[in-house]
Structure formats: C-alpha cells, structure tokens
Short mmCIF file of C-alpha atoms in Angstrom, two decimals:
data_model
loop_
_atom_site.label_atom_id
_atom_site.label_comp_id
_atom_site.label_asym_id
_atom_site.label_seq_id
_atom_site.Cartn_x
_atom_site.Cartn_y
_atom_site.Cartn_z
CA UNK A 28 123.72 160.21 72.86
CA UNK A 29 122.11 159.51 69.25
CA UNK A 30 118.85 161.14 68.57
CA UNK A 31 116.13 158.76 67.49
CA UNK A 32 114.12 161.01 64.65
CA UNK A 33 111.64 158.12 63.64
CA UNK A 34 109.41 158.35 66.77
CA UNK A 35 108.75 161.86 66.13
CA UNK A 36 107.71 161.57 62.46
CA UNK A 37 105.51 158.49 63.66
CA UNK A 38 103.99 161.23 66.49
CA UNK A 39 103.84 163.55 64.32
CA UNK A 40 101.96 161.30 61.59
CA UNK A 41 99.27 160.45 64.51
CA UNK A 42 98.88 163.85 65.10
CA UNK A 43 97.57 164.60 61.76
CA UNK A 44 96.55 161.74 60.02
CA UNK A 45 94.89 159.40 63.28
CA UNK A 46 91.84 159.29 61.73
CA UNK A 47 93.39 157.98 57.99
CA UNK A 48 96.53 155.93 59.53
CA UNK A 49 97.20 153.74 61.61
CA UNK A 50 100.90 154.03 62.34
CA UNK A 51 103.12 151.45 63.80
CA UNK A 52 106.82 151.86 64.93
CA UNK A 53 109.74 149.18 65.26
CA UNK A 54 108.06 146.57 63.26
CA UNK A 55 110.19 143.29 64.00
CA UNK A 56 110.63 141.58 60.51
CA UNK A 57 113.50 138.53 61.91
CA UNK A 58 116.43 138.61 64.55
CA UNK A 59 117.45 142.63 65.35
CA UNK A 60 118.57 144.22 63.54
CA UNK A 61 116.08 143.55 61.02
CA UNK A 62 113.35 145.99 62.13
CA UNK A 63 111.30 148.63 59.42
CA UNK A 64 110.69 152.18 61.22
CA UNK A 65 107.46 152.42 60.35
CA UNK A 66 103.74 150.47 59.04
CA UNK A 67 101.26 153.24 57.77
CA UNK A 68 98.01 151.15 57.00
CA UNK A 69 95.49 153.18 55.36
CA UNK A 70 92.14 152.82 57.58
CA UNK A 71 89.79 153.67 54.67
CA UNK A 72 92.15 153.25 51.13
CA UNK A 73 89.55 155.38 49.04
CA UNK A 74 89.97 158.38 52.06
CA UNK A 75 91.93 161.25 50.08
CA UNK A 76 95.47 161.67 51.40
CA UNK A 77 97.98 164.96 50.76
CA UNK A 78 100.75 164.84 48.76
CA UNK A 79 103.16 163.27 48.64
CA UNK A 80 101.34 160.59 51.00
CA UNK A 81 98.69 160.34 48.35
CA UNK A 82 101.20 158.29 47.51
CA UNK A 83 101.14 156.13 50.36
CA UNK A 84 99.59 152.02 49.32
CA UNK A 85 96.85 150.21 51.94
CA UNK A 86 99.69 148.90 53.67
CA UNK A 87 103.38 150.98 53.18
CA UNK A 88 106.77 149.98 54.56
CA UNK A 89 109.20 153.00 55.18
CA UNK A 90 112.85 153.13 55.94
CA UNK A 91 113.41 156.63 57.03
CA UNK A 92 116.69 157.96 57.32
CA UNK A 93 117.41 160.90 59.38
CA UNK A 94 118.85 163.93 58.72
CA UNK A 95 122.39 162.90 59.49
CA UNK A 96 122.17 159.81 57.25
CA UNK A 97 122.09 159.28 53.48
CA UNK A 98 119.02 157.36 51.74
CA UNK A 99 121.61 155.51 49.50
CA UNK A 100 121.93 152.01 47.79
CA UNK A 101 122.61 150.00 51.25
CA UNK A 102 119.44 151.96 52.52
CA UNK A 103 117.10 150.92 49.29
CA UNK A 104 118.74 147.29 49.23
CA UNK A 105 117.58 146.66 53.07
CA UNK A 106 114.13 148.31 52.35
CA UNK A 107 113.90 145.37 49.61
CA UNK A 108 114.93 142.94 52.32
CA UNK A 109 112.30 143.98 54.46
CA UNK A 110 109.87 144.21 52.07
CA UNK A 111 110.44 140.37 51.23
CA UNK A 112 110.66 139.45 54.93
CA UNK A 113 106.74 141.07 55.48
CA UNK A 114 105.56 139.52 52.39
CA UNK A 115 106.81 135.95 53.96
CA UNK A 116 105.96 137.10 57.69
CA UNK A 117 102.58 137.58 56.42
CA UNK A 118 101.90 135.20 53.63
CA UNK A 119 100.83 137.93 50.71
CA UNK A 120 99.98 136.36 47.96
CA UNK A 121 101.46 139.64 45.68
CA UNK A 122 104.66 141.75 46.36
CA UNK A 123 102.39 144.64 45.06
CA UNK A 124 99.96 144.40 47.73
CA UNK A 125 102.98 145.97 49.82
CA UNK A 126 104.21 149.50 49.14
CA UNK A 127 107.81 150.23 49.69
CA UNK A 128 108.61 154.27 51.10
CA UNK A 129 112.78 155.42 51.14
CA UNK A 130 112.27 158.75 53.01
CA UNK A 131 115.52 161.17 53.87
CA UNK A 132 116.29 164.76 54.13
CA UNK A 133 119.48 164.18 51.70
CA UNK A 134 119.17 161.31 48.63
CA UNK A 135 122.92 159.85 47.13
CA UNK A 136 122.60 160.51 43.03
CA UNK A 137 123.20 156.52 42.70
CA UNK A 138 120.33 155.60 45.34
CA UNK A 139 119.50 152.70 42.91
CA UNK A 140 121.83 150.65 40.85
CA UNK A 141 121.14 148.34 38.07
CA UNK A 142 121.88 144.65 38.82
CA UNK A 143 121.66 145.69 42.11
CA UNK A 144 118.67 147.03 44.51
CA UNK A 145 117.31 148.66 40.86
CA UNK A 146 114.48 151.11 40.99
CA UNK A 147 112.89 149.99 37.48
CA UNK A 148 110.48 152.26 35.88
CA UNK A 149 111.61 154.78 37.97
CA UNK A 150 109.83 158.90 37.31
CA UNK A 151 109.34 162.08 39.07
CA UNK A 152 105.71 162.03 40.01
CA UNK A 153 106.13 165.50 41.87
CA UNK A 154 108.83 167.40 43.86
CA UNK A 155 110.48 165.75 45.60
CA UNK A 156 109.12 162.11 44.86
CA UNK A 157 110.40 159.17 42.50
CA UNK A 158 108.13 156.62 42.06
CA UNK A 159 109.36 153.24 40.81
CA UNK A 160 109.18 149.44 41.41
CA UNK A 161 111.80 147.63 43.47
CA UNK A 162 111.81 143.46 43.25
CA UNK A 163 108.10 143.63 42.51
CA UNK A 164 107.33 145.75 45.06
CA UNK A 165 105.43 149.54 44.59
CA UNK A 166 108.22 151.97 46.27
CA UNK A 167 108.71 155.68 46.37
CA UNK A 168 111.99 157.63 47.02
CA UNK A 169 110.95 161.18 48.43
CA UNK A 170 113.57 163.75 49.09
CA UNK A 171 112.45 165.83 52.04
CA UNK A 172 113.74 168.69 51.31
CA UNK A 173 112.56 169.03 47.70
CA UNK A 174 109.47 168.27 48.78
CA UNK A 175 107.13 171.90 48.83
CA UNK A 176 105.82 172.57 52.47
CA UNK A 177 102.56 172.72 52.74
CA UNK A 178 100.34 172.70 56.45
CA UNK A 179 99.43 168.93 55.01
CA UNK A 180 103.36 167.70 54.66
CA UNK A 181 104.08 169.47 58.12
CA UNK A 182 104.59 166.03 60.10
CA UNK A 183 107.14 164.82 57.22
CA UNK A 184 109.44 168.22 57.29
CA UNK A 185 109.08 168.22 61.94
CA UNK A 186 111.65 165.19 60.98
CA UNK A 187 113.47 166.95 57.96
CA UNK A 188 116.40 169.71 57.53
CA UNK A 189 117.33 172.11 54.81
CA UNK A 190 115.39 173.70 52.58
CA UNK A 191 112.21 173.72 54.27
CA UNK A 192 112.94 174.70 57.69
CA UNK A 193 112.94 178.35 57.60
CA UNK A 194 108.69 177.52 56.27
CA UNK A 195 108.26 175.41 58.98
CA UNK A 196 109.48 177.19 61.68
CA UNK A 197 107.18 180.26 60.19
CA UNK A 198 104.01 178.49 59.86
CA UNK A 199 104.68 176.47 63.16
CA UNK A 200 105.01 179.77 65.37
CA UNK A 201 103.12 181.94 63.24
CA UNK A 202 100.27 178.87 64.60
CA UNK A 203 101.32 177.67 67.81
CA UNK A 204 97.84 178.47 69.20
CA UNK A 205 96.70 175.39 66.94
CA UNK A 206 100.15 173.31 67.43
CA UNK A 207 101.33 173.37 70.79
CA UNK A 208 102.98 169.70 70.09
CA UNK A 209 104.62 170.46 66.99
CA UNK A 210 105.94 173.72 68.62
CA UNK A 211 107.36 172.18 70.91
CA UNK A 212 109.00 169.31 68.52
CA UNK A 213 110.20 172.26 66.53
CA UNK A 214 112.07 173.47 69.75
CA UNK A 215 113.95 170.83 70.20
CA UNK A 216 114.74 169.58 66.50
CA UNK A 217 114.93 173.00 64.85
CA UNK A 218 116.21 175.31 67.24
CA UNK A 219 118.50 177.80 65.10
CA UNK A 220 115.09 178.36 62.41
CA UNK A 221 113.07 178.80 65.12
CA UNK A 222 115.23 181.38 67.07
CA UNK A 223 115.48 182.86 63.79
CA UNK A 224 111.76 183.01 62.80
CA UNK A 225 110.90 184.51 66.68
CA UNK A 226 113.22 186.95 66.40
CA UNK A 227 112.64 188.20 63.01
CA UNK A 228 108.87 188.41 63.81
CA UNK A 229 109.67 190.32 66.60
CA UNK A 230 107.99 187.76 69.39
CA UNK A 231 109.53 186.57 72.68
CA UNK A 232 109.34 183.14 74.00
CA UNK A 233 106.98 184.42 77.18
CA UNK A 234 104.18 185.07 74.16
CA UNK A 235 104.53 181.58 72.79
CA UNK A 236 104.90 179.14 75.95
CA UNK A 237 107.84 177.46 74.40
CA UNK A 238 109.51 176.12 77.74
CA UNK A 239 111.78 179.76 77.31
CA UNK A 240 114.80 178.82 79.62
CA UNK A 241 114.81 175.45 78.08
CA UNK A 242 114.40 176.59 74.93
CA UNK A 243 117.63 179.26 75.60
CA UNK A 244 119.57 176.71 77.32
CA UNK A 245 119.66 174.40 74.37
CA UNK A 246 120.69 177.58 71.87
CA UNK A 247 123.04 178.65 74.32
CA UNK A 248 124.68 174.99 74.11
CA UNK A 249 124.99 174.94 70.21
CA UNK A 250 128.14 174.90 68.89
CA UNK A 251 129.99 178.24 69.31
CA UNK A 252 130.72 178.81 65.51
CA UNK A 253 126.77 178.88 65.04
CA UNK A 254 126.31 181.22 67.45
CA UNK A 255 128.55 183.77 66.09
CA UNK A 256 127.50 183.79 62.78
CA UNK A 257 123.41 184.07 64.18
CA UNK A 258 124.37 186.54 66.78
CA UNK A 259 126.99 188.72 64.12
CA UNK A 260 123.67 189.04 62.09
CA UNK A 261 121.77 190.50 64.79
CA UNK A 262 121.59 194.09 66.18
CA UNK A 263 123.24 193.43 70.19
CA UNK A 264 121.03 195.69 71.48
CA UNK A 265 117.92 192.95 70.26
CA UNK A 266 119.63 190.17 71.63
CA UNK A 267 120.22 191.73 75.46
CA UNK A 268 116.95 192.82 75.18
CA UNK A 269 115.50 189.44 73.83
CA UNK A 270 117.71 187.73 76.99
CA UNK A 271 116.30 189.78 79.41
CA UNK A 272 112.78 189.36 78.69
CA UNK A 273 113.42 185.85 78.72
CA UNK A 274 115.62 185.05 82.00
CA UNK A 275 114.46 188.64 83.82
CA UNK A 276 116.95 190.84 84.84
CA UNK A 277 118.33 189.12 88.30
CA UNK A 278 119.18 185.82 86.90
CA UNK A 279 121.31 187.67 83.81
CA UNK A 280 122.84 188.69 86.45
CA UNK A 281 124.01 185.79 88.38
CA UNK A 282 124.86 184.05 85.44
CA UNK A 283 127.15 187.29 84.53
CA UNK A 284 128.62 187.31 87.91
CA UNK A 285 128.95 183.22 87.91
CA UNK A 286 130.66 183.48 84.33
CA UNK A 287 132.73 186.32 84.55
CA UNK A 288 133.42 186.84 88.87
CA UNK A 289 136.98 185.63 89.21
CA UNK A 290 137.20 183.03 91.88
CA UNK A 291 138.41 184.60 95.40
CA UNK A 292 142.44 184.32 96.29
CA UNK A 293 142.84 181.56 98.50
CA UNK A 294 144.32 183.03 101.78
CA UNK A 295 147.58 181.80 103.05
CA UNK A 296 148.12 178.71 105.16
CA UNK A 297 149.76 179.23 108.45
CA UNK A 298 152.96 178.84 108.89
CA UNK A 299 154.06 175.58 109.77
CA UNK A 300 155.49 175.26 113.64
CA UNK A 301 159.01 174.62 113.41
CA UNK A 302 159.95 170.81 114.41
CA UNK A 303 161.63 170.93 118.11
#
C-alpha cells in the first residue's frame, strides 16, 4: 500500500506555522487528476517566516514530491499547469499574484528545460533553494535535503530523507518532551535514524513513550539487508539488552520459543481395518 507523505508535511506545517498559515490539502484545480498538494496562504504577509518559507508568496501552490519520486521536468511542467488552472479558477488578474513551490527530497539536474517548462531567471537564493519564474509565475525549486536543518525547517525535513535525517531524528528525541507529534511522525517515517539516534544516546523507548512494541515491530519488519548492516554495527550484548527492556523478559521468550520451537511430530494414524 503507497504511503501518502503530503498529509504529514501539511500536519506538520499546522503544527508550527497555524498561527502564520493557513494550509489546505487536495486542492481540486479540474477533473482528477488535476489536484495541487497543498495552498499555504499567508494570514498576515508582513508576519516574518523561516527560511526557506520566507520564501513562501500570500498565496503559494506546491507540488511536493515524496521521497521515492523525482522533482523533474514532468513534475515542474504540471506545477505550471496548475498554476494556470488557479489563476483561471480564481480570476487573478496577475500570474505573479500566485507563487509556484517544486519541493522533493531528490531534484533531476534538467528539472527545467528551455522551450519547455523553463525556469527563467533562475539563482540560488540559499541552500537548498532556486528561485526563478515559470510562465509568469514566482516559483521556487527547494531540494530538501540541501536544505540546513534548523528547529524552524523541522516540518519540511518530518517529510524528507537523506542528508538531514540523522539531525532530525537528534533534535526530535533529544525534544520529545516538546514534540510528542513529530516523535511520533518520526517513528513511523524515519525509523532506521531514529533507532539509530536512541541507541547511540543510550535511551530506551520506555523513557520516550514512543508506542515501543510498535515502534520494534515496524524495525523488526524492515528489510533484512538493513537490519544486518544496523545490527553488524552494534555491540549484541546492547541490542539483547535494548530488546529486553523493551518487550520484558517473558514475551522474548515466547517469541524465541514461537520462532525457533520445532513444530511437534504428528503421531501416527491407526492402522486401517482390513476390508472383509
């Protein structure tokens, strides 16, 4: 079943920014599929923003591509189509009273093509962020994963992978007093970092309150070749000790003995009666 990363960076957003954005997810722009992740309206324009989202117009389109996609040239070509379907859907006047946002953990070298969906003007404005204009339109390209992490970009990199993970799973459990909800998001997006980071800090998941058997269950269901590589790392006697802290000592055992406990030899059937 696909994972659906949008609704978590639009949570995430809400979380954060509430009082500076109003966010709105699936916005219908003609017959599906045609539908733009997200609307971020800024409630007050002249309220300060982080960067990047400094970057952010009064009213911003993005197209956000999740980790296992590619922000390429069919992604910035149907941004431009949506951005020209809102302008019409709500009778702008200006193409520039609509800000364009192409957000993605990995960004294709030849995201915009000339003669095509062109990015004209196009320059680095800070790490991770090309700013540009697209058809008339105000848009930004921001790489994820160039982009610093900072406590103010944590809701962007919650929906991001590579680079920044290993700081986000630090600053999210060195804090999870203050971000229960974004622990828990972290759980279930950014499991390996996270086992990684609690580990390394020497914490168990009782001390946190991160769901612990569901938490284990998940990392005990990644793929095996992940597993050995994290666990090869580690000293055995950690990880037993980490696993029985977590299940307690009885139910390591009954999932040894359910594992392992070769099923019992079926006994004999009697011997048939001979046919008179």
């Amino acid at each position: 079943m696909a994972l659906y990363w949008h609704p978590f960076l639009a949570e995430m957003l809400r979380l954060s920014y509430a009082d500076r954005l109003d966010v709105r997810e699936n916005l219908p722009l003609g017959d599906l599929p045609l539908e733009a992740d997200l609307l971020l309206i800024r409630r007050d324009p002249a309220a300060p923003l982080p960067y990047p989202l400094d970057f952010l117009g009064p009213t911003t389109l993005v197209e956000f591509k999740s980790p296992t996609d590619t922000a390429d040239q069919a992604a910035l070509e149907q941004l431009e189509i949506y951005g020209l379907r809102y302008v019409r859907r709500e009778g702008l006047a200006r193409r520039d009273d609509l800000t364009l946002w192409l957000m993605a953990s990995q960004v294709a070298e030849n995201v915009s093509r000339p003669g095509k969906a062109e990015l004209t003007g196009a320059r680095a404005v800070g790490p991770g962020v090309t700013r540009g204009t697209l058809d008339g339109f105000p848009t930004c390209v921001v790489d994820l994963q160039a982009v610093p992490f900072t406590p103010e970009t944590l809701p962007l990199h919650m929906v991001a992978t590579g680079k920044q993970e290993r700081a986000l799973a630090e600053f999210v459990v060195g804090h999870y007093r203050h971000y229960p909800r974004q622990l828990d998001v972290l759980t279930h997006l950014h499991e390996i970092p996270f086992m990684e980071v609690l580990m390394s800090q020497g914490m168990t998941l009782e001390q946190i309150d991160a769901h612990e058997k569901e938490v284990l269950k998940k990392w005990l269901a990644y793929s095996a070749s992940s597993r050995r590589d994290f666990i090869a790392s580690c000293d055995p006697k950690d990880l037993l000790a980490e696993v029985l802290r977590t299940l307690g000592k009885d139910e390591v055992k009954r999932l040894i003995e359910a594992e392992y406990t070769p099923p019992a030899a079926a006994e004999p059937s009697p011997p048939k009666e001979p046919k008179e």
